[in-house]
Amino acid sequence: LFPNKITTEQQSVVLVKKLLATSISCITYMRGLFPESSYGTRYLDDLCLKILREDKSCLGSLQIVKWIQGCFHALERQYTCFFSSPLSLNLQTVTELYQFKFKYKNEVPQMDIGSNQMNFVNGVCSKDIKEASRLLIRKLYLLMQNLGPLPNDITLTMKLLYYNDVTPQDYQPPGFRDDGSPGDLLFDGDPVNLRVGSVSTSFHLMKVRVTTEKKRMGTVESNLIQKNGPTEISHQGLDCDEEEEEGTTEINYLNLAFSQEEVTRPKKKRKVSEPEKLLLEGRK
């Protein structure tokens, strides 16, 4: 499923793409958004994975595949810093949120020729990367298995945020357009922010977070929970270059969540894209 060696930037891009596609497939399958016919089967060791495919009999899943391909376009150009996929009760009220943070590195890995294990001096060992990838997908599957059911009447969409200093102002990946929403979303209920995990190569870093309603938590492991999460979400206030502050109650950049004080301060508006075709409604 994942590349055995991650020694070049192209191999790293392939890994990040596969991680994103596998994660979105896991989420949509485990949350019951599309029929079985919309998925193919792959295996990660002993774990059976369901991967989204272009199912012409299900327009919803076909739409998601095209959105993911649009994200790939931005990833290849190192434009996108954040991929957000909210499940909403209406256009402004979110009931569950899946977030993927991307960073791009300029490191050039150097191989330690004297080592029998072929580790990198200034990089990350391919074996460690593959293990981190396995762990991320396993934790995501475990989380989805333990979350309570979603409301029946929900809408799924996606948003892309960009690094402004490198992204052309008129750039839009295939299937996306300028975001026309007001920017702030309100979370329905009592949100809990969950750290799923991250994968880092010598060229990319990808982190995954999930925000869900507290009542759906079930038997989710407590070490995944990020406490003190506020209920207001701002796409426009996000600074993708900020370093994560552990334990802060004021700002969680990976959750697109800000306190009321943060929301009211003037912030540089970040370029945001949304799908051209909105919205994907309900569940099959």
XYZ file of N, CA and C in Angstrom:
852
model
N 0.830 -1.210 0.000
C 0.000 0.000 0.000
C 0.861 1.255 0.000
N 1.894 1.296 0.873
C 2.776 2.448 0.953
C 4.135 2.105 0.362
N 4.863 3.105 -0.174
C 6.187 2.833 -0.754
C 7.138 2.233 0.276
N 7.979 1.285 -0.162
C 8.947 0.659 0.746
C 10.114 1.580 1.053
N 10.451 2.447 0.106
C 11.550 3.385 0.307
C 11.058 4.810 0.098
N 11.493 5.706 0.995
C 11.154 7.117 0.878
C 12.469 7.892 0.876
N 13.153 7.868 -0.239
C 14.462 8.523 -0.314
C 14.467 9.731 -1.244
N 13.378 9.940 -1.980
C 13.293 11.085 -2.888
C 12.026 11.878 -2.592
N 11.992 13.110 -3.080
C 10.819 13.950 -2.868
C 9.588 13.355 -3.550
N 9.771 12.767 -4.729
C 8.649 12.175 -5.440
C 8.057 11.000 -4.665
N 8.906 10.159 -4.077
C 8.422 9.050 -3.260
C 7.671 9.569 -2.037
N 8.148 10.676 -1.488
C 7.492 11.270 -0.331
C 6.117 11.817 -0.702
N 6.015 12.449 -1.885
C 4.724 12.956 -2.357
C 3.732 11.807 -2.529
N 4.204 10.702 -3.113
C 3.340 9.525 -3.306
C 2.828 9.031 -1.963
N 3.697 8.975 -0.962
C 3.289 8.525 0.368
C 2.209 9.430 0.955
N 2.431 10.743 0.893
C 1.462 11.692 1.463
C 0.118 11.573 0.753
N 0.138 11.428 -0.560
C -1.107 11.255 -1.311
C -1.848 10.000 -0.863
N -1.113 8.903 -0.725
C -1.744 7.644 -0.325
C -2.282 7.731 1.103
N -1.548 8.400 1.980
C -2.016 8.570 3.358
C -3.304 9.385 3.391
N -3.356 10.461 2.609
C -4.551 11.293 2.577
C -5.740 10.519 2.015
N -5.540 9.852 0.873
C -6.631 9.102 0.251
C -7.112 7.965 1.148
N -6.181 7.271 1.789
C -6.552 6.166 2.687
C -7.301 6.686 3.902
N -6.868 7.819 4.437
C -7.523 8.394 5.616
C -8.947 8.840 5.301
N -9.131 9.556 4.176
C -10.468 10.006 3.789
C -11.365 8.803 3.505
N -10.812 7.776 2.868
C -11.579 6.550 2.600
C -12.018 5.899 3.904
N -11.093 5.815 4.862
C -11.400 5.237 6.167
C -12.534 5.992 6.851
N -12.429 7.313 6.838
C -13.435 8.140 7.514
C -14.804 7.957 6.871
N -14.882 8.058 5.549
C -16.184 7.969 4.881
C -16.782 6.576 5.004
N -15.929 5.548 4.986
C -16.434 4.172 5.103
C -16.928 3.889 6.521
N -16.097 4.193 7.508
C -16.443 3.884 8.895
C -17.594 4.739 9.421
N -17.784 5.924 8.832
C -18.903 6.781 9.255
C -20.142 6.537 8.402
N -20.076 5.551 7.503
C -21.262 5.126 6.762
C -21.787 6.129 5.756
N -20.887 6.861 5.087
C -21.340 7.904 4.180
C -21.717 7.377 2.793
N -21.078 6.278 2.356
C -21.313 5.773 1.006
C -21.535 4.266 1.032
N -22.160 3.711 -0.017
C -22.413 2.263 -0.071
C -21.131 1.471 -0.304
N -21.198 0.182 -0.059
C -20.045 -0.716 -0.196
C -19.471 -0.679 -1.614
N -20.311 -0.457 -2.602
C -19.860 -0.462 -3.998
C -18.891 0.676 -4.316
N -18.830 1.681 -3.438
C -17.953 2.827 -3.668
C -16.516 2.569 -3.227
N -16.235 1.360 -2.721
C -14.920 1.072 -2.153
C -14.305 -0.194 -2.751
N -12.997 -0.142 -2.918
C -12.228 -1.323 -3.212
C -11.554 -1.799 -1.936
N -10.928 -2.962 -1.966
C -10.305 -3.542 -0.767
C -8.801 -3.631 -0.940
N -8.071 -3.142 0.051
C -6.620 -3.279 0.118
C -6.265 -3.741 1.525
N -5.041 -4.224 1.691
C -4.628 -4.714 3.002
C -3.367 -3.997 3.472
N -3.357 -3.657 4.723
C -2.181 -3.111 5.396
C -1.837 -4.091 6.502
N -0.893 -4.989 6.211
C -0.614 -6.111 7.104
C -1.904 -6.914 7.290
N -2.392 -7.036 8.530
C -3.611 -7.795 8.776
C -4.863 -6.915 8.781
N -4.704 -5.627 8.489
C -5.832 -4.702 8.520
C -6.442 -4.568 7.128
N -7.732 -4.877 7.018
C -8.453 -4.759 5.753
C -8.918 -3.315 5.573
N -8.452 -2.669 4.507
C -8.790 -1.273 4.263
C -9.795 -1.159 3.123
N -10.707 -0.227 3.249
C -11.654 0.087 2.194
C -11.240 1.427 1.570
N -10.932 1.404 0.268
C -10.422 2.581 -0.412
C -11.445 3.084 -1.425
N -11.758 4.385 -1.364
C -12.707 4.980 -2.296
C -12.260 4.792 -3.740
N -13.230 4.539 -4.604
C -12.945 4.435 -6.020
C -14.027 5.194 -6.786
N -13.807 5.407 -8.066
C -14.752 6.155 -8.877
C -15.962 5.287 -9.198
N -16.969 5.386 -8.365
C -18.194 4.598 -8.500
C -19.258 5.467 -9.166
N -19.506 5.229 -10.453
C -20.434 6.063 -11.202
C -21.881 5.906 -10.739
N -22.143 4.858 -9.975
C -23.497 4.668 -9.457
C -23.750 5.489 -8.201
N -22.681 6.089 -7.639
C -22.820 6.912 -6.438
C -22.138 8.254 -6.694
N -22.927 9.264 -7.017
C -22.372 10.574 -7.357
C -21.616 11.201 -6.194
N -22.045 10.890 -4.967
C -21.385 11.452 -3.786
C -19.940 11.003 -3.668
N -19.711 9.697 -3.765
C -18.348 9.190 -3.646
C -17.501 9.609 -4.840
N -18.114 9.709 -6.013
C -17.396 10.175 -7.200
C -16.911 11.608 -7.000
N -17.749 12.407 -6.348
C -17.394 13.793 -6.048
C -16.211 13.870 -5.092
N -16.228 13.031 -4.063
C -15.138 13.017 -3.083
C -13.811 12.654 -3.744
N -13.830 11.661 -4.622
C -12.609 11.248 -5.321
C -12.037 12.419 -6.116
N -12.898 13.182 -6.775
C -12.435 14.332 -7.557
C -11.873 15.418 -6.643
N -12.462 15.598 -5.466
C -11.937 16.587 -4.510
C -10.552 16.178 -4.029
N -10.380 14.893 -3.757
C -9.074 14.405 -3.309
C -8.026 14.625 -4.404
N -8.408 14.387 -5.656
C -7.486 14.608 -6.769
C -7.123 16.084 -6.893
N -8.073 16.971 -6.581
C -7.780 18.398 -6.571
C -6.771 18.753 -5.495
N -6.884 18.112 -4.347
C -5.915 18.320 -3.277
C -4.530 17.826 -3.694
N -4.481 16.702 -4.397
C -3.211 16.182 -4.916
C -2.515 17.241 -5.786
N -3.301 17.924 -6.614
C -2.762 18.955 -7.511
C -2.053 20.043 -6.706
N -2.661 20.469 -5.599
C -2.066 21.507 -4.761
C -0.869 20.980 -3.966
N -0.934 19.722 -3.541
C 0.174 19.108 -2.806
C 1.421 19.006 -3.672
N 1.243 18.608 -4.917
C 2.378 18.456 -5.824
C 3.119 19.772 -6.023
N 2.396 20.883 -5.938
C 2.988 22.206 -6.141
C 3.401 22.866 -4.830
N 3.210 22.156 -3.716
C 3.558 22.645 -2.380
C 2.829 23.947 -2.048
N 1.568 24.032 -2.476
C 0.757 25.211 -2.206
C -0.101 25.048 -0.945
N -0.730 23.890 -0.816
C -1.695 23.737 0.267
C -1.011 23.470 1.601
N -1.524 24.092 2.647
C -1.000 23.850 3.985
C -2.021 23.117 4.847
N -3.271 23.095 4.407
C -4.307 22.540 5.261
C -5.467 22.026 4.431
N -5.936 20.836 4.767
C -7.072 20.203 4.100
C -8.108 19.921 5.183
N -9.262 20.542 5.067
C -10.292 20.426 6.093
C -11.555 19.829 5.497
N -12.134 18.860 6.202
C -13.343 18.204 5.717
C -14.394 18.180 6.831
N -15.263 19.189 6.862
C -16.305 19.219 7.896
C -17.570 18.469 7.503
N -18.162 17.801 8.479
C -19.516 17.260 8.347
C -20.442 18.247 9.038
N -21.405 18.785 8.290
C -22.222 19.876 8.803
C -23.699 19.501 8.880
N -24.376 20.138 9.836
C -25.824 20.023 9.933
C -26.488 21.031 9.003
N -25.791 22.156 8.769
C -26.199 23.155 7.788
C -24.937 23.880 7.348
N -25.060 24.925 6.565
C -23.882 25.566 5.985
C -22.936 26.154 7.027
N -23.419 26.475 8.226
C -22.576 27.151 9.202
C -22.384 26.366 10.502
N -23.022 25.214 10.643
C -22.930 24.452 11.891
C -22.281 23.097 11.644
N -21.113 22.887 12.262
C -20.326 21.671 12.067
C -20.598 20.684 13.189
N -20.740 19.405 12.846
C -20.943 18.374 13.862
C -19.741 17.445 13.999
N -18.868 17.402 12.978
C -17.631 16.634 13.055
C -16.669 17.210 12.025
N -15.377 17.225 12.369
C -14.390 17.888 11.515
C -13.121 17.053 11.423
N -12.649 16.841 10.191
C -11.416 16.084 9.950
C -10.408 17.027 9.302
N -9.189 17.061 9.853
C -8.222 18.062 9.417
C -6.864 17.432 9.137
N -6.250 17.872 8.038
C -4.943 17.376 7.626
C -4.022 18.575 7.408
N -2.942 18.609 8.159
C -1.971 19.694 8.092
C -0.738 19.236 7.313
N -0.265 20.069 6.377
C 0.892 19.714 5.560
C 2.001 20.754 5.710
N 3.226 20.271 5.847
C 4.391 21.145 5.806
C 5.402 20.544 4.843
N 6.153 21.419 4.210
C 7.135 20.997 3.220
C 8.529 21.358 3.705
N 9.464 20.414 3.576
C 10.823 20.607 4.060
C 11.782 20.721 2.871
N 12.920 21.339 3.123
C 13.942 21.479 2.081
C 15.199 20.686 2.409
N 15.055 19.704 3.306
C 16.217 18.907 3.701
C 16.628 17.954 2.579
N 17.915 17.713 2.470
C 18.437 16.720 1.533
C 19.032 15.585 2.352
N 18.387 14.402 2.377
C 18.881 13.300 3.196
C 20.235 12.806 2.721
N 21.117 12.501 3.670
C 22.435 11.963 3.362
C 22.551 10.579 3.973
N 22.933 9.602 3.158
C 22.978 8.221 3.622
C 24.268 7.931 4.379
N 24.141 7.254 5.493
C 25.291 6.806 6.265
C 25.761 5.480 5.664
N 26.771 5.539 4.785
C 27.217 4.359 4.050
C 27.796 3.305 4.989
N 28.348 3.733 6.114
C 28.960 2.793 7.042
C 27.975 2.028 7.882
N 26.684 2.326 7.761
C 25.679 1.648 8.580
C 25.041 0.516 7.796
N 24.964 -0.663 8.391
C 24.331 -1.809 7.733
C 22.829 -1.607 7.562
N 22.231 -0.742 8.428
C 20.789 -0.532 8.377
C 20.402 0.582 7.412
N 21.398 1.220 6.788
C 21.144 2.240 5.770
C 20.263 3.359 6.308
N 20.513 3.829 7.516
C 19.769 4.954 8.058
C 20.269 6.250 7.433
N 19.470 7.313 7.548
C 19.871 8.608 7.023
C 20.481 9.453 8.128
N 21.549 10.180 7.766
C 22.191 11.063 8.729
C 21.314 12.263 9.009
N 20.809 12.902 7.938
C 19.974 14.082 8.085
C 18.594 13.815 7.496
N 17.964 12.773 7.905
C 16.656 12.446 7.374
C 15.948 11.450 8.258
N 14.940 10.803 7.691
C 14.146 9.845 8.445
C 14.251 8.493 7.761
N 14.491 7.445 8.524
C 14.627 6.093 7.991
C 13.313 5.642 7.357
N 13.410 5.027 6.171
C 12.207 4.563 5.471
C 11.393 3.592 6.322
N 12.066 2.750 7.083
C 11.380 1.791 7.938
C 10.547 2.508 8.988
N 11.088 3.570 9.573
C 10.360 4.342 10.582
C 9.162 5.053 9.960
N 9.340 5.558 8.738
C 8.247 6.248 8.050
C 7.090 5.289 7.795
N 7.424 4.091 7.319
C 6.378 3.110 7.021
C 5.653 2.690 8.296
N 6.392 2.538 9.381
C 5.772 2.168 10.655
C 4.858 3.275 11.152
N 5.300 4.539 11.008
C 4.461 5.676 11.413
C 3.195 5.738 10.572
N 3.302 5.399 9.289
C 2.139 5.388 8.396
C 1.143 4.314 8.825
N 1.657 3.132 9.128
C 0.787 2.051 9.612
C 0.064 2.468 10.894
N 0.818 3.062 11.814
C 0.249 3.447 13.100
C -0.839 4.498 12.923
N -0.600 5.468 12.052
C -1.590 6.511 11.815
C -2.902 5.921 11.318
N -2.841 5.048 10.312
C -4.058 4.459 9.748
C -4.760 3.567 10.774
N -3.994 2.782 11.535
C -4.595 1.923 12.562
C -5.316 2.761 13.626
N -4.691 3.838 14.060
C -5.309 4.693 15.074
C -6.567 5.360 14.537
N -6.540 5.748 13.262
C -7.717 6.366 12.661
C -8.868 5.374 12.575
N -8.569 4.143 12.163
C -9.598 3.100 12.119
C -10.151 2.827 13.514
N -9.273 2.736 14.502
C -9.711 2.486 15.869
C -10.611 3.602 16.371
N -10.228 4.848 16.058
C -11.034 5.992 16.471
C -12.409 5.947 15.830
N -12.470 5.709 14.519
C -13.749 5.675 13.816
C -14.655 4.551 14.330
N -14.043 3.415 14.729
C -14.809 2.290 15.262
C -15.459 2.632 16.594
N -14.828 3.511 17.354
C -15.293 3.794 18.710
C -16.155 5.047 18.836
N -16.306 5.805 17.757
C -17.146 6.993 17.807
C -18.614 6.609 17.636
N -19.483 7.318 18.335
C -20.916 7.086 18.218
C -21.433 7.529 16.863
N -22.685 7.157 16.526
C -23.241 7.450 15.202
C -23.437 8.942 14.958
N -23.419 9.305 13.681
C -23.664 10.682 13.259
C -25.162 10.916 13.073
N -25.588 12.183 13.066
C -26.984 12.474 12.705
C -27.255 12.017 11.274
N -28.501 11.763 10.948
C -28.840 11.287 9.610
C -28.699 12.375 8.555
N -29.116 13.592 8.884
C -29.145 14.673 7.908
C -27.864 15.494 8.009
N -26.820 15.080 7.281
C -25.540 15.775 7.335
C -25.039 16.103 5.938
N -24.145 17.061 5.871
C -23.548 17.493 4.608
C -22.040 17.429 4.732
N -21.365 16.848 3.735
C -19.910 16.766 3.731
C -19.348 17.678 2.654
N -18.375 18.492 3.028
C -17.677 19.309 2.047
C -16.192 19.321 2.393
N -15.399 20.062 1.646
C -13.961 20.138 1.893
C -13.468 21.548 1.631
N -12.397 21.912 2.321
C -11.767 23.210 2.105
C -10.256 23.037 2.053
N -9.612 23.820 1.205
C -8.160 23.846 1.109
C -7.658 25.218 1.508
N -6.639 25.253 2.364
C -5.989 26.500 2.725
C -4.559 26.452 2.203
N -3.991 27.629 1.915
C -2.732 27.677 1.191
C -1.673 28.509 1.915
N -0.420 28.248 1.540
C 0.676 29.125 1.940
C 0.662 30.326 0.993
N 0.307 31.491 1.515
C 0.129 32.671 0.660
C 1.397 33.112 -0.055
N 2.553 32.886 0.568
C 3.786 33.419 -0.005
C 4.244 32.671 -1.253
N 3.713 31.482 -1.504
C 4.125 30.717 -2.691
C 2.969 30.409 -3.640
N 1.745 30.619 -3.206
C 0.579 30.262 -4.016
C 0.119 31.439 -4.861
N 0.055 31.293 -6.185
C -0.472 32.370 -7.040
C -1.883 32.761 -6.606
N -2.173 34.034 -6.640
C -3.457 34.527 -6.158
C -4.629 33.931 -6.934
N -4.427 33.665 -8.232
C -5.513 33.145 -9.056
C -5.527 31.622 -9.142
N -4.680 30.957 -8.333
C -4.610 29.490 -8.413
C -5.842 28.832 -7.811
N -6.365 27.849 -8.512
C -7.405 26.973 -7.990
C -7.139 25.568 -8.523
N -7.080 24.561 -7.657
C -6.926 23.189 -8.152
C -8.194 22.739 -8.865
N -8.105 21.729 -9.714
C -9.287 21.239 -10.432
C -10.424 20.891 -9.476
N -11.615 21.392 -9.791
C -12.784 21.091 -8.970
C -13.012 22.038 -7.816
N -12.150 23.069 -7.657
C -12.294 24.004 -6.543
C -12.447 25.441 -7.050
N -12.917 26.310 -6.165
C -13.100 27.723 -6.468
C -12.796 28.524 -5.194
N -12.782 29.843 -5.306
C -12.584 30.673 -4.122
C -13.682 30.403 -3.109
N -13.297 30.339 -1.839
C -14.254 30.065 -0.770
C -15.219 31.237 -0.623
N -16.513 30.941 -0.695
C -17.510 31.996 -0.593
C -18.195 32.073 0.751
N -17.767 31.256 1.719
C -18.413 31.252 3.038
C -17.888 32.406 3.878
N -18.643 32.825 4.916
C -18.222 33.930 5.769
C -16.905 33.671 6.495
N -16.530 32.419 6.694
C -15.252 32.118 7.345
C -15.395 31.442 8.687
N -16.308 31.911 9.536
C -16.463 31.328 10.857
C -17.579 30.280 10.856
N -17.310 29.157 11.497
C -18.289 28.088 11.635
C -18.538 27.839 13.118
N -19.716 27.402 13.439
C -20.063 27.111 14.821
C -20.186 25.607 14.992
N -19.521 25.075 16.024
C -19.600 23.642 16.280
C -20.864 23.342 17.068
N -21.576 22.322 16.650
C -22.813 21.941 17.311
C -22.505 21.030 18.505
N -22.858 21.465 19.704
C -22.622 20.650 20.889
C -21.303 20.971 21.570
N -20.776 19.990 22.292
C -19.555 20.145 23.079
C -18.411 19.443 22.342
N -17.509 20.184 21.682
C -16.482 19.547 20.845
C -15.326 18.973 21.650
N -14.801 17.864 21.161
C -13.590 17.262 21.717
C -12.596 17.121 20.575
N -11.385 17.635 20.783
C -10.344 17.592 19.755
C -9.443 16.392 19.980
N -9.241 15.596 18.936
C -8.483 14.355 19.051
C -7.244 14.389 18.165
N -6.100 14.116 18.747
C -4.860 14.005 17.979
C -4.736 12.572 17.470
N -4.840 12.387 16.175
C -4.746 11.033 15.617
C -3.291 10.632 15.432
N -2.478 11.503 14.849
C -1.078 11.179 14.662
C -0.449 11.974 13.543
N 0.809 11.667 13.230
C 1.533 12.377 12.193
C 2.547 11.448 11.530
N 2.935 11.807 10.321
C 3.982 11.094 9.583
C 4.933 12.143 9.024
N 6.226 11.943 9.242
C 7.229 12.898 8.789
C 8.282 12.190 7.944
N 8.571 12.771 6.772
C 9.669 12.310 5.937
C 10.700 13.437 5.868
N 11.722 13.254 5.065
C 12.708 14.325 4.896
C 12.176 15.462 4.031
N 10.972 15.281 3.465
C 10.430 16.270 2.542
C 9.059 16.794 2.960
N 8.310 16.012 3.729
C 6.952 16.398 4.094
C 6.647 16.044 5.549
N 5.677 16.778 6.090
C 5.086 16.450 7.386
C 3.577 16.503 7.229
N 2.888 15.464 7.684
C 1.430 15.438 7.647
C 0.904 15.096 9.023
N -0.017 15.906 9.537
C -0.649 15.662 10.837
C -2.157 15.540 10.655
N -2.769 14.707 11.479
C -4.206 14.454 11.376
C -4.872 14.737 12.712
N -5.970 15.479 12.666
C -6.780 15.771 13.844
C -8.253 15.494 13.519
N -9.006 15.128 14.518
C -10.455 14.946 14.386
C -11.127 15.701 15.528
N -12.173 16.449 15.209
C -12.987 17.104 16.230
C -14.394 16.531 16.143
N -14.892 16.040 17.259
C -16.225 15.437 17.261
C -16.993 15.881 18.500
N -18.270 15.535 18.551
C -19.113 15.892 19.692
C -18.805 14.969 20.862
N -18.767 15.514 22.049
C -18.364 14.764 23.239
C -19.215 13.516 23.452
N -20.491 13.578 23.130
C -21.387 12.443 23.365
C -21.051 11.244 22.488
N -20.286 11.447 21.405
C -19.940 10.347 20.509
C -18.652 9.641 20.914
N -18.038 10.069 21.985
C -16.698 9.607 22.315
C -16.605 8.115 22.620
N -17.595 7.527 23.238
C -17.578 6.102 23.538
C -16.355 5.709 24.343
N -15.560 4.774 23.813
C -14.396 4.264 24.543
C -13.086 4.759 23.939
N -13.109 5.945 23.344
C -11.899 6.500 22.732
C -10.824 6.698 23.795
N -9.580 6.331 23.446
C -8.477 6.447 24.387
C -8.278 7.900 24.823
N -8.075 8.104 26.115
C -7.948 9.451 26.662
C -6.707 10.181 26.165
N -5.671 9.440 25.761
C -4.450 10.114 25.327
C -4.586 10.764 23.949
N -5.704 10.516 23.262
C -5.948 11.175 21.991
C -6.614 12.532 22.174
N -7.142 12.774 23.368
C -7.981 13.945 23.589
C -7.135 15.181 23.848
N -7.464 16.256 23.133
C -6.862 17.561 23.391
C -7.897 18.375 24.144
N -7.617 18.706 25.388
C -8.599 19.343 26.257
C -8.717 20.833 25.967
N -9.795 21.426 26.548
C -10.031 22.871 26.515
C -10.220 23.412 25.100
N -10.914 22.674 24.257
C -11.160 23.148 22.896
C -12.357 24.074 22.844
N -12.216 25.274 22.261
C -13.346 26.201 22.123
C -14.312 25.730 21.045
N -15.450 26.409 20.927
C -16.505 25.943 20.026
C -16.570 26.725 18.739
N -15.790 27.791 18.605
C -15.859 28.587 17.382
C -14.708 28.228 16.462
N -14.989 28.108 15.179
C -14.010 27.673 14.196
C -13.835 28.772 13.157
N -12.606 29.117 12.854
C -12.355 30.155 11.870
C -11.403 29.647 10.799
N -11.843 29.623 9.547
C -10.951 29.237 8.458
C -10.021 30.394 8.099
N -10.495 31.626 8.248
C -9.717 32.764 7.795
C -8.628 33.146 8.786
N -8.775 32.798 10.055
C -7.791 33.199 11.044
C -6.589 32.287 11.113
N -6.588 31.214 10.363
C -5.538 30.214 10.467
C -4.199 30.725 9.979
N -3.154 30.495 10.756
C -1.791 30.740 10.301
C -1.104 29.398 10.202
N -0.917 28.899 8.980
C -0.372 27.556 8.779
C 1.081 27.448 9.201
N 1.751 28.568 9.404
C 3.171 28.528 9.735
C 3.411 28.529 11.236
N 2.358 28.648 12.032
C 2.536 28.685 13.471
C 2.976 27.340 14.006
N 3.784 27.357 15.044
C 4.164 26.140 15.730
C 3.093 25.811 16.752
N 2.843 24.541 16.946
C 1.792 24.090 17.847
C 2.161 24.361 19.289
N 1.238 24.921 20.018
C 1.419 25.173 21.440
C 0.668 24.112 22.219
N 1.381 23.235 22.876
C 0.743 22.167 23.634
C 0.034 22.738 24.859
N -1.222 22.327 25.046
C -1.940 22.711 26.249
C -2.542 24.098 26.209
N -2.369 24.863 25.133
C -2.916 26.204 25.093
C -4.433 26.156 24.964
N -5.107 27.101 25.584
C -6.563 27.182 25.462
C -6.956 28.268 24.474
N -5.960 28.994 23.933
C -6.304 30.142 23.101
C -6.319 29.827 21.616
N -5.369 29.022 21.154
C -5.321 28.758 19.722
C -4.847 27.341 19.449
N -5.553 26.646 18.579
C -5.159 25.317 18.110
C -5.197 25.364 16.595
N -4.056 25.641 15.954
C -4.083 25.861 14.517
C -4.515 24.633 13.750
N -4.229 23.425 14.282
C -4.589 22.224 13.549
C -6.073 21.924 13.639
N -6.753 22.553 14.567
C -8.183 22.334 14.700
C -8.996 23.485 14.136
N -8.319 24.471 13.537
C -9.002 25.655 13.036
C -9.866 26.272 14.126
N -9.451 26.115 15.385
C -10.299 26.564 16.492
C -9.644 27.722 17.206
N -10.423 28.771 17.483
C -9.907 29.945 18.164
C -10.879 30.373 19.251
N -10.341 30.964 20.297
C -11.203 31.540 21.315
C -11.872 32.784 20.744
N -12.888 33.309 21.421
C -13.581 34.490 20.939
C -12.624 35.669 20.818
N -11.668 35.773 21.752
C -10.706 36.867 21.711
C -9.852 36.790 20.443
N -9.457 35.568 20.065
C -8.631 35.410 18.876
C -9.415 35.757 17.615
N -10.685 35.401 17.593
C -11.489 35.616 16.400
C -11.674 37.104 16.117
N -11.791 37.917 17.168
C -12.094 39.321 16.984
C -10.863 40.150 16.655
N -9.656 39.614 16.849
C -8.464 40.359 16.490
C -8.271 40.346 14.976
N -7.754 41.463 14.400
C -7.509 41.458 12.957
C -6.413 40.477 12.598
N -6.640 39.669 11.577
C -5.659 38.684 11.127
C -5.558 38.726 9.613
N -4.415 38.354 9.108
C -4.220 38.306 7.668
C -5.103 37.221 7.074
N -5.863 37.590 6.076
C -6.765 36.623 5.445
C -5.974 35.643 4.599
N -6.185 34.355 4.825
C -5.490 33.322 4.064
C -6.372 32.846 2.911
N -5.734 32.576 1.797
C -6.452 32.082 0.623
C -7.099 30.744 0.936
N -8.386 30.602 0.628
C -9.141 29.385 0.916
C -9.927 28.977 -0.327
N -9.960 27.680 -0.619
C -10.756 27.144 -1.727
C -11.831 26.215 -1.196
N -12.945 26.163 -1.919
C -14.001 25.215 -1.627
C -14.372 24.512 -2.928
N -15.026 23.352 -2.861
C -15.416 22.643 -4.090
C -16.335 23.479 -4.963
N -16.208 23.322 -6.279
C -17.072 24.038 -7.204
C -18.512 23.581 -7.072
N -18.684 22.285 -6.825
C -20.033 21.720 -6.706
C -20.335 21.434 -5.241
N -21.216 22.224 -4.667
C -21.673 22.036 -3.307
C -23.147 21.668 -3.344
N -23.568 20.861 -2.540
C -22.908 20.156 -1.458
C -23.208 18.684 -1.589
N -22.485 17.867 -0.854
C -22.788 16.446 -0.787
C -23.678 16.225 0.425
N -24.908 15.856 0.214
C -25.877 15.833 1.302
C -26.295 14.432 1.671
N -26.512 14.255 2.982
C -27.072 13.021 3.500
C -26.128 11.840 3.387
N -26.642 10.673 3.707
C -25.871 9.426 3.649
C -26.663 8.365 2.932
N -25.934 7.456 2.299
C -26.609 6.360 1.582
C -26.966 5.238 2.543
